[in-house]
Rosetta silent file (secondary structure, phi, psi, omega in degrees, C-alpha in Angstrom):
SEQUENCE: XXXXXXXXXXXXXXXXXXXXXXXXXXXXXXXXXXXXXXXXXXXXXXXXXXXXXXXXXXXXXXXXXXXXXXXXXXXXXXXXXXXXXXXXXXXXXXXXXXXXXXXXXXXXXXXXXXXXXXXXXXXXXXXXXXXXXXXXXXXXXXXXXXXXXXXXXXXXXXXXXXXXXXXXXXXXXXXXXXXXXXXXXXXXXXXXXXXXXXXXXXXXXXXXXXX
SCORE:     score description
SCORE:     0.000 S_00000001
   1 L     0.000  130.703  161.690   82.340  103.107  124.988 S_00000001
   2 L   -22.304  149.535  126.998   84.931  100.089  124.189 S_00000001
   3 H   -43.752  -65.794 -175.823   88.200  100.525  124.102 S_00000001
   4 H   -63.220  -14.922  163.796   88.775   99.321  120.711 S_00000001
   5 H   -63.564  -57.252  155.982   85.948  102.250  119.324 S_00000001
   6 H    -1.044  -69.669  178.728   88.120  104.632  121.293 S_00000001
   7 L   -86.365    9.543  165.864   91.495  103.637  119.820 S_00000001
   8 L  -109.353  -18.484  167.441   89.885  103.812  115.936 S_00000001
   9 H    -0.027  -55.290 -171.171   88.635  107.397  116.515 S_00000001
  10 H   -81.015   -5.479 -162.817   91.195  108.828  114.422 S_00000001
  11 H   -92.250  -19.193 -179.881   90.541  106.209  111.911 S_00000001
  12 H   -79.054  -11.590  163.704   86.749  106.830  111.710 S_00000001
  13 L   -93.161    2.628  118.879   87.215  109.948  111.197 S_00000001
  14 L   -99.186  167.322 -154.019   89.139  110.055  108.285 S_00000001
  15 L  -116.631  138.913 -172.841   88.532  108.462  105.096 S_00000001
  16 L  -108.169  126.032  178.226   90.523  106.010  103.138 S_00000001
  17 L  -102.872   -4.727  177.949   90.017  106.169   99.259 S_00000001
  18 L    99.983 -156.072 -163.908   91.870  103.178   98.490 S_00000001
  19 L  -130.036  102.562  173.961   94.263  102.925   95.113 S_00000001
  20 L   -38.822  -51.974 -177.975   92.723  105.194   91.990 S_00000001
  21 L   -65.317  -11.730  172.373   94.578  102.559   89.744 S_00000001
  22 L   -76.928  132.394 -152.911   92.366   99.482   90.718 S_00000001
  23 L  -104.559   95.611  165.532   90.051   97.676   88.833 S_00000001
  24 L   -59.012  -20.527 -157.866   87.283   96.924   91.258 S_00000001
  25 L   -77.313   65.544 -170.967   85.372   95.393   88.498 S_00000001
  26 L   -16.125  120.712  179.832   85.508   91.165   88.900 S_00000001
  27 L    62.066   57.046  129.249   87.409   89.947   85.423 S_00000001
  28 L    69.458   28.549  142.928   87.708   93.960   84.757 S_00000001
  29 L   -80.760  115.388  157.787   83.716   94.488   83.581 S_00000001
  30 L  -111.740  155.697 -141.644   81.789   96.911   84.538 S_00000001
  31 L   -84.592  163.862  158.996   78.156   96.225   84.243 S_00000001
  32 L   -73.605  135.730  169.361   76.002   98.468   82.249 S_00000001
  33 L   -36.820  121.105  152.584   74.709  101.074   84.511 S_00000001
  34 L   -19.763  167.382   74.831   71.188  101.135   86.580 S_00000001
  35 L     3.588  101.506  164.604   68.291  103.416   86.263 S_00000001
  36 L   -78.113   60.835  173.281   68.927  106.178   89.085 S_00000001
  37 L   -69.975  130.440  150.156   65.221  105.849   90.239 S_00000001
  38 L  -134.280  154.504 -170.188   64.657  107.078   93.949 S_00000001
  39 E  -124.659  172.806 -163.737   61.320  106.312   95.667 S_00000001
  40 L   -96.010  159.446  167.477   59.676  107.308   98.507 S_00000001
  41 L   -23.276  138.856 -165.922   60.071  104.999  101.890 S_00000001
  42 L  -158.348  106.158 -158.838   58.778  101.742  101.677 S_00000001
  43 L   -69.555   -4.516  177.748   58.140   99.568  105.014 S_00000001
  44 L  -112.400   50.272  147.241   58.882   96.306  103.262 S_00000001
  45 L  -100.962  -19.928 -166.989   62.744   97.129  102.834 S_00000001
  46 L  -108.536   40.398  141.744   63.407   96.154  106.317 S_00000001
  47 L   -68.847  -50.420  178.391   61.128   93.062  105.571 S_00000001
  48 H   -51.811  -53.551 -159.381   63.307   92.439  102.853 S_00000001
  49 H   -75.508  -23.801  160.518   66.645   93.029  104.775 S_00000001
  50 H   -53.957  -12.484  161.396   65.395   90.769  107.642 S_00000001
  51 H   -50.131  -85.966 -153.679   64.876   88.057  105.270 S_00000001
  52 H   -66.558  -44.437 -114.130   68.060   87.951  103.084 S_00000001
  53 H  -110.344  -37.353 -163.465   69.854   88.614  106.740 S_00000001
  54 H   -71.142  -68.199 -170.948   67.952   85.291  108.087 S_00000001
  55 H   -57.497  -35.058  176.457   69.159   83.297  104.982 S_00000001
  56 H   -67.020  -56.611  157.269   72.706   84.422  105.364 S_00000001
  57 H   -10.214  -79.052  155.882   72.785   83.918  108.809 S_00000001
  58 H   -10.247  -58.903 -165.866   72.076   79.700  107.668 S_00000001
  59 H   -58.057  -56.011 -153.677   74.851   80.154  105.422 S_00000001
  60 H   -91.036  -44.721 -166.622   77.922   81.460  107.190 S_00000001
  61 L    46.668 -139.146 -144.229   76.546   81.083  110.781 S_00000001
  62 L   -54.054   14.238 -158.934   79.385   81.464  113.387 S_00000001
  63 L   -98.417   -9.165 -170.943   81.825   82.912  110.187 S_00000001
  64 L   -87.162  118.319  176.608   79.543   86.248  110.446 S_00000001
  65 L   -77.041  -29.912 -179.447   80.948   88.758  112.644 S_00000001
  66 E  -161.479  175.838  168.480   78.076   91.731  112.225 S_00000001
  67 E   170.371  125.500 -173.508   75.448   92.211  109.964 S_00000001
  68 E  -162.389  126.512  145.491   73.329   95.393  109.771 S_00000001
  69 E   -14.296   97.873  155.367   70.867   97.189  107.423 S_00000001
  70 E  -108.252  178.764 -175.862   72.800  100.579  105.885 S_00000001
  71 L   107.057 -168.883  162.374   71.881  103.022  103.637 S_00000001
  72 L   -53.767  -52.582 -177.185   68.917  104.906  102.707 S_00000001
  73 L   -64.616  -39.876 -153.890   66.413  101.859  102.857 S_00000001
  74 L  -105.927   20.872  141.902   67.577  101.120  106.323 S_00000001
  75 L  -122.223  157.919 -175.518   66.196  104.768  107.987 S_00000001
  76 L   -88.267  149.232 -168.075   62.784  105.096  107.736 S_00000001
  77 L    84.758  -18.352  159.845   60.596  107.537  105.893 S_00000001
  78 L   -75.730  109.173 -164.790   64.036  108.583  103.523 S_00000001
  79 L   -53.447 -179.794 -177.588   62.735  108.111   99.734 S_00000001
  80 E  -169.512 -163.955 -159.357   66.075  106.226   98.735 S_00000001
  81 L  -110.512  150.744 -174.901   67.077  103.960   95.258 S_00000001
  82 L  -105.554   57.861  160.451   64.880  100.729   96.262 S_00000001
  83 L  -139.937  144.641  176.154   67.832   98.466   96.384 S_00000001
  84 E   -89.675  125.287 -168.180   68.990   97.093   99.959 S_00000001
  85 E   -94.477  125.963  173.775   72.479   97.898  101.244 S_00000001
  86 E  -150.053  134.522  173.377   73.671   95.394  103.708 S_00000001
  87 E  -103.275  144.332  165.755   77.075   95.029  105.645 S_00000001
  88 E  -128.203  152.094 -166.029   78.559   91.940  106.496 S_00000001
  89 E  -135.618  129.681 -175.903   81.696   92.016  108.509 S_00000001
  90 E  -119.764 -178.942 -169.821   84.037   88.619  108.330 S_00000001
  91 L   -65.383  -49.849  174.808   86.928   87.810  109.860 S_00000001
  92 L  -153.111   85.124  166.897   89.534   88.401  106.726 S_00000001
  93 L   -26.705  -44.175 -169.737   87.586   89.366  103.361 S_00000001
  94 L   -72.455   -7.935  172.602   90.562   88.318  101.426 S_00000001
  95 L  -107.457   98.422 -153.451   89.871   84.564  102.463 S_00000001
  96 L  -102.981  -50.253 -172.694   86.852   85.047   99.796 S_00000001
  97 L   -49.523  -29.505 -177.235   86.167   80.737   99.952 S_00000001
  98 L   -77.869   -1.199  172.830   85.211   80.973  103.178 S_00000001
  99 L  -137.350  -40.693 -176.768   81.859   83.241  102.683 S_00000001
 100 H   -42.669  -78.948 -168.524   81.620   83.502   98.723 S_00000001
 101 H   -47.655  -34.857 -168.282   80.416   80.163   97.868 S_00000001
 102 H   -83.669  -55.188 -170.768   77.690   79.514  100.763 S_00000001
 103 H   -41.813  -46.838 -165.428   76.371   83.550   99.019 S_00000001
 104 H   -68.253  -25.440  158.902   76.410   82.210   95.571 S_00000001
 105 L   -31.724  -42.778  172.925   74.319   79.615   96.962 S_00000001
 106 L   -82.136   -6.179 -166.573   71.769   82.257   97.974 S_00000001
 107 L    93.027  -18.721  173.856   71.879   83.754   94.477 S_00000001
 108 L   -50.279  127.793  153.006   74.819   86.506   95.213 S_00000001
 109 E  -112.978  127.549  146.655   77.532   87.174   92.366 S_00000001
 110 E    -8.638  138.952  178.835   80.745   88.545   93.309 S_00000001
 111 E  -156.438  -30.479 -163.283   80.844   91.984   91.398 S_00000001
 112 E  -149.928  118.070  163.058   83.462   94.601   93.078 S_00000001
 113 E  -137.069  121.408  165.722   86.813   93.597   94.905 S_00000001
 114 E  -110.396   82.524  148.851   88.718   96.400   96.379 S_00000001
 115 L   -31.245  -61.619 -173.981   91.747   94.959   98.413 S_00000001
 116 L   -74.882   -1.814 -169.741   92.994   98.731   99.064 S_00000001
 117 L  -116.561   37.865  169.235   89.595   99.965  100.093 S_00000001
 118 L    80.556   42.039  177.849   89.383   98.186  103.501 S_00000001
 119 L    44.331   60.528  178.942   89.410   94.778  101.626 S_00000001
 120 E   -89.134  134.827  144.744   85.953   95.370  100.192 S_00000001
 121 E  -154.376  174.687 -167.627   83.595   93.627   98.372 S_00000001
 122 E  -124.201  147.913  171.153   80.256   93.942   97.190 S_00000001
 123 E  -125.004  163.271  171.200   78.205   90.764   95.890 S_00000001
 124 E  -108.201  155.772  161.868   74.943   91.686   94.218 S_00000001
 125 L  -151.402  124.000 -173.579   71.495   89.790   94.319 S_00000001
 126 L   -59.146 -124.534  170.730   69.153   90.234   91.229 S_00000001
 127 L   -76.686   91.758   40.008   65.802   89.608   93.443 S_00000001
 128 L  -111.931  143.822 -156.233   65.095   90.829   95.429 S_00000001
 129 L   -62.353  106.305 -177.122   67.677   93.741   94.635 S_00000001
 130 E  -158.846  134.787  177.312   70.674   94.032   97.362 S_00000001
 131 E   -95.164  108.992 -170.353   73.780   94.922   97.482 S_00000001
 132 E  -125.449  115.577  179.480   76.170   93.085  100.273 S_00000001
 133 E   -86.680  120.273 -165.140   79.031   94.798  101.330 S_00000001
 134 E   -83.281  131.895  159.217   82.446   92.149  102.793 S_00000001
 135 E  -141.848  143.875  159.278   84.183   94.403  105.351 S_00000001
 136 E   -69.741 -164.881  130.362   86.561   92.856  107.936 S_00000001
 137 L    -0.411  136.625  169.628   86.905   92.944  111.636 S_00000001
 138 L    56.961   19.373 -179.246   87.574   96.870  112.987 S_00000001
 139 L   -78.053  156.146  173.133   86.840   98.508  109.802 S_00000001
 140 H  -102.186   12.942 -164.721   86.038  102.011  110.208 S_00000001
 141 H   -87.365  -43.603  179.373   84.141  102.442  106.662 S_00000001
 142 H   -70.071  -28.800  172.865   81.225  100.002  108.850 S_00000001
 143 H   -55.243  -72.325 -177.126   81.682  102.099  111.616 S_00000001
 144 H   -73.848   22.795  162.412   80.952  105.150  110.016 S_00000001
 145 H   -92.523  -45.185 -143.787   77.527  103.866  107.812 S_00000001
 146 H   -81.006  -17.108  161.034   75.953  102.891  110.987 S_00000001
 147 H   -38.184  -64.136 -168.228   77.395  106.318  112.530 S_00000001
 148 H   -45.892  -62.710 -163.788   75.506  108.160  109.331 S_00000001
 149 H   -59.095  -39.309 -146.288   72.496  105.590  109.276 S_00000001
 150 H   -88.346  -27.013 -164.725   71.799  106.143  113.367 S_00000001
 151 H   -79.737  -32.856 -172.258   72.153  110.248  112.859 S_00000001
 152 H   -81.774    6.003  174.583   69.853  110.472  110.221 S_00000001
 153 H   -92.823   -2.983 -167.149   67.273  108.255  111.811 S_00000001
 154 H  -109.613  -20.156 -175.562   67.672  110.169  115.011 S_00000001
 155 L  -126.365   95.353  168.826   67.928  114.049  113.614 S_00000001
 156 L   -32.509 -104.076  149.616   64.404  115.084  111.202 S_00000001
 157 L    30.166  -69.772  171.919   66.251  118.264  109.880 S_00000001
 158 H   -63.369  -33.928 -179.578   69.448  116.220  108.795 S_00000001
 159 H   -77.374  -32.498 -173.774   66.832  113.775  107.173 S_00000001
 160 H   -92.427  -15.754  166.620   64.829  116.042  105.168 S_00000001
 161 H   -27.849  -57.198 -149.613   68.327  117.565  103.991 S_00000001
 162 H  -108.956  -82.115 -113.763   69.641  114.820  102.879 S_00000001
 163 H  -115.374  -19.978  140.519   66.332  113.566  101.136 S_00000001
 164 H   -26.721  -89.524 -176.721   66.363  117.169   99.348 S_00000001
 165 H   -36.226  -56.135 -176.253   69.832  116.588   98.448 S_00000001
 166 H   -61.426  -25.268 -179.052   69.027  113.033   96.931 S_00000001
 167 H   -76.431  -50.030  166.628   66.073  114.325   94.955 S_00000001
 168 H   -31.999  -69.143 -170.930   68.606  117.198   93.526 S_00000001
 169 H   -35.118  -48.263 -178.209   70.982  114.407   92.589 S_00000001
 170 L   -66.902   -1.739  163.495   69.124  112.612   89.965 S_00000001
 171 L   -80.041  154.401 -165.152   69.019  115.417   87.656 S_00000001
 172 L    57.075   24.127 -170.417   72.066  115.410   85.141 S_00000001
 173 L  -114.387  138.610  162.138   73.434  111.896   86.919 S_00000001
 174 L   -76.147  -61.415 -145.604   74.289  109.243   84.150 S_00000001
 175 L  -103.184  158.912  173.848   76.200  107.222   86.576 S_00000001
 176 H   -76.146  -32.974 -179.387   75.421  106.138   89.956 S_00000001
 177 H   -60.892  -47.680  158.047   78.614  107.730   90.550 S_00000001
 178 H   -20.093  -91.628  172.044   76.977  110.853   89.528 S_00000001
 179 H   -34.032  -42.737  179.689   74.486  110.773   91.577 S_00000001
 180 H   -68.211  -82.628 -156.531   76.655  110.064   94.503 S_00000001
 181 H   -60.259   -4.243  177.398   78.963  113.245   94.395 S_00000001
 182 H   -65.067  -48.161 -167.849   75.883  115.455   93.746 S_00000001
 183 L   -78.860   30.143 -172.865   74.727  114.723   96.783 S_00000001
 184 L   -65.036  -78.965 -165.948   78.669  115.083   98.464 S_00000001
 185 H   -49.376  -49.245  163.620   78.774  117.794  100.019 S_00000001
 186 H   -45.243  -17.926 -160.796   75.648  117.158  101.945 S_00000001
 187 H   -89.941  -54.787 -153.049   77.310  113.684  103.041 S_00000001
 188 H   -65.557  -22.488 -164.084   80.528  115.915  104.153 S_00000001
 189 H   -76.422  -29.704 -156.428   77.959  118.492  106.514 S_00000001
 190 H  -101.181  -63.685  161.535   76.496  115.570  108.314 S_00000001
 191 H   -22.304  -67.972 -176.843   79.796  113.537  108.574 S_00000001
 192 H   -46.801  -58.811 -175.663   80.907  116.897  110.414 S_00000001
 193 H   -64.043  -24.468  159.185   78.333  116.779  113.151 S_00000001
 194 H   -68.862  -14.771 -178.321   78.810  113.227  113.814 S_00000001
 195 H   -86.478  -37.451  153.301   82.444  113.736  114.236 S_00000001
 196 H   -46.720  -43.407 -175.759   81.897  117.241  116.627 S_00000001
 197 L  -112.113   26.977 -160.394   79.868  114.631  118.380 S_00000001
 198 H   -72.801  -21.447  156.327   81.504  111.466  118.077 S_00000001
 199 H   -70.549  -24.438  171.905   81.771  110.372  121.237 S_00000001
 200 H   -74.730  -22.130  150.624   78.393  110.285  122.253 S_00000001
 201 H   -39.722  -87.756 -149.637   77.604  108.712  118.474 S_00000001
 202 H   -51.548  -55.572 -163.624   79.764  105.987  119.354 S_00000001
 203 L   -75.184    1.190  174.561   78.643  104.991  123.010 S_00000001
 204 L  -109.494   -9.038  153.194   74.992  104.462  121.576 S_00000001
 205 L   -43.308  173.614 -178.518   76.125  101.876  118.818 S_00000001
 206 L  -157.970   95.319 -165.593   75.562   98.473  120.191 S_00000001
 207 L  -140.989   75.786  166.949   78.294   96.620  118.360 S_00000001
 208 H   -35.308  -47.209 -165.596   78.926   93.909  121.169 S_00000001
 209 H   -62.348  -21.745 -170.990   82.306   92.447  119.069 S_00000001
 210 H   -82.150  -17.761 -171.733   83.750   95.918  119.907 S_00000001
 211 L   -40.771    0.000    0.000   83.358   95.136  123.592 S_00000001
């Protein structure tokens, strides 16, 4: 394992919520909600994210730091919401001209900027439907999806848990948000065993920049 995974330990392991009073919402709209459909596994999501991954690549070329498939969609055989979650990690999110514009290019719009929330932002793409999440350099919020992503593609047990838990969730969820804390506590059980086992988590990412 790196050093620099080493010295963020404590940070991956706790959670940053950011500033309650901020309006993540680009010009302060929030969209009308989704449909909380989930569907069962579907082998053309990582067709999809290898695509859209190809075309950014073009775009930003050397300005891309990482890029990797998270989420539901990205382990296989977990029904999930059939939209693709994908982080890209830049140099300084807050220097937006330097990645926004070659995305918009691609069809992305800008949709969520969170400065206090590890300088996040999410762009959207209508079709095919993905969601791409700006993290800088070191974040530990990118650390810990691909922590999350790698246990549940690696532990059956934790996977059908978790794809319980998500099936629970849509009943009574309005909100995506909804949906999301039903399924918390199941998030928080799994979070624990990668963190009882986070060193050995860690040394099998293969996140060369941390080198």
């Amino acid at each position: 394992m790196s050093d620099k995974l080493v010295s963020l330990k404590p940070l991956i392991m706790s959670f940053c919520k950011g500033d309650p009073n901020e309006n993540p919402w680009v010009n302060g709209i929030k969209r009308i909600p989704e449909p909380i459909i989930v569907v069962p596994y579907d082998t053309e999501w990582d067709n999809i994210y290898n695509e859209e991954k190809n075309k950014i690549q073009q775009q930003l070329q050397e300005k891309i730091i990482s890029i990797a498939h998270i989420g539901s969609t990205a382990v296989p055989g977990l029904p999930a919401k059939p939209i693709i979650d994908i982080d890209l990690i830049v140099a300084d999110p807050s220097q937006e001209i330097d990645y926004i514009p070659a995305l918009e290019k691609l069809g992305y719009v800008l949709r969520i900027r969170e400065p206090s929330w590890y300088q996040h932002r999410m762009l959207r793409l209508d079709s095919p439907r993905v969601n791409l999440h700006i993290f800088g350099e070191h974040c530990p919020e990118y650390i810990r999806h691909l922590l999350f992503r790698n246990w549940l593609r690696n532990h059956e047990n934790d996977r059908q848990r978790y794809e319980i838990a998500k099936l629970a969730a849509i009943e009574g969820a309005v909100h995506v948000m909804d949906y999301n804390n039903n399924k918390n506590q199941v998030i928080k059980d799994i979070y624990e065993k990668i963190f009882n086992n986070i060193d050995n988590c860690l040394s099998e990412l293969d996140i060369s920049h941390y080198a």
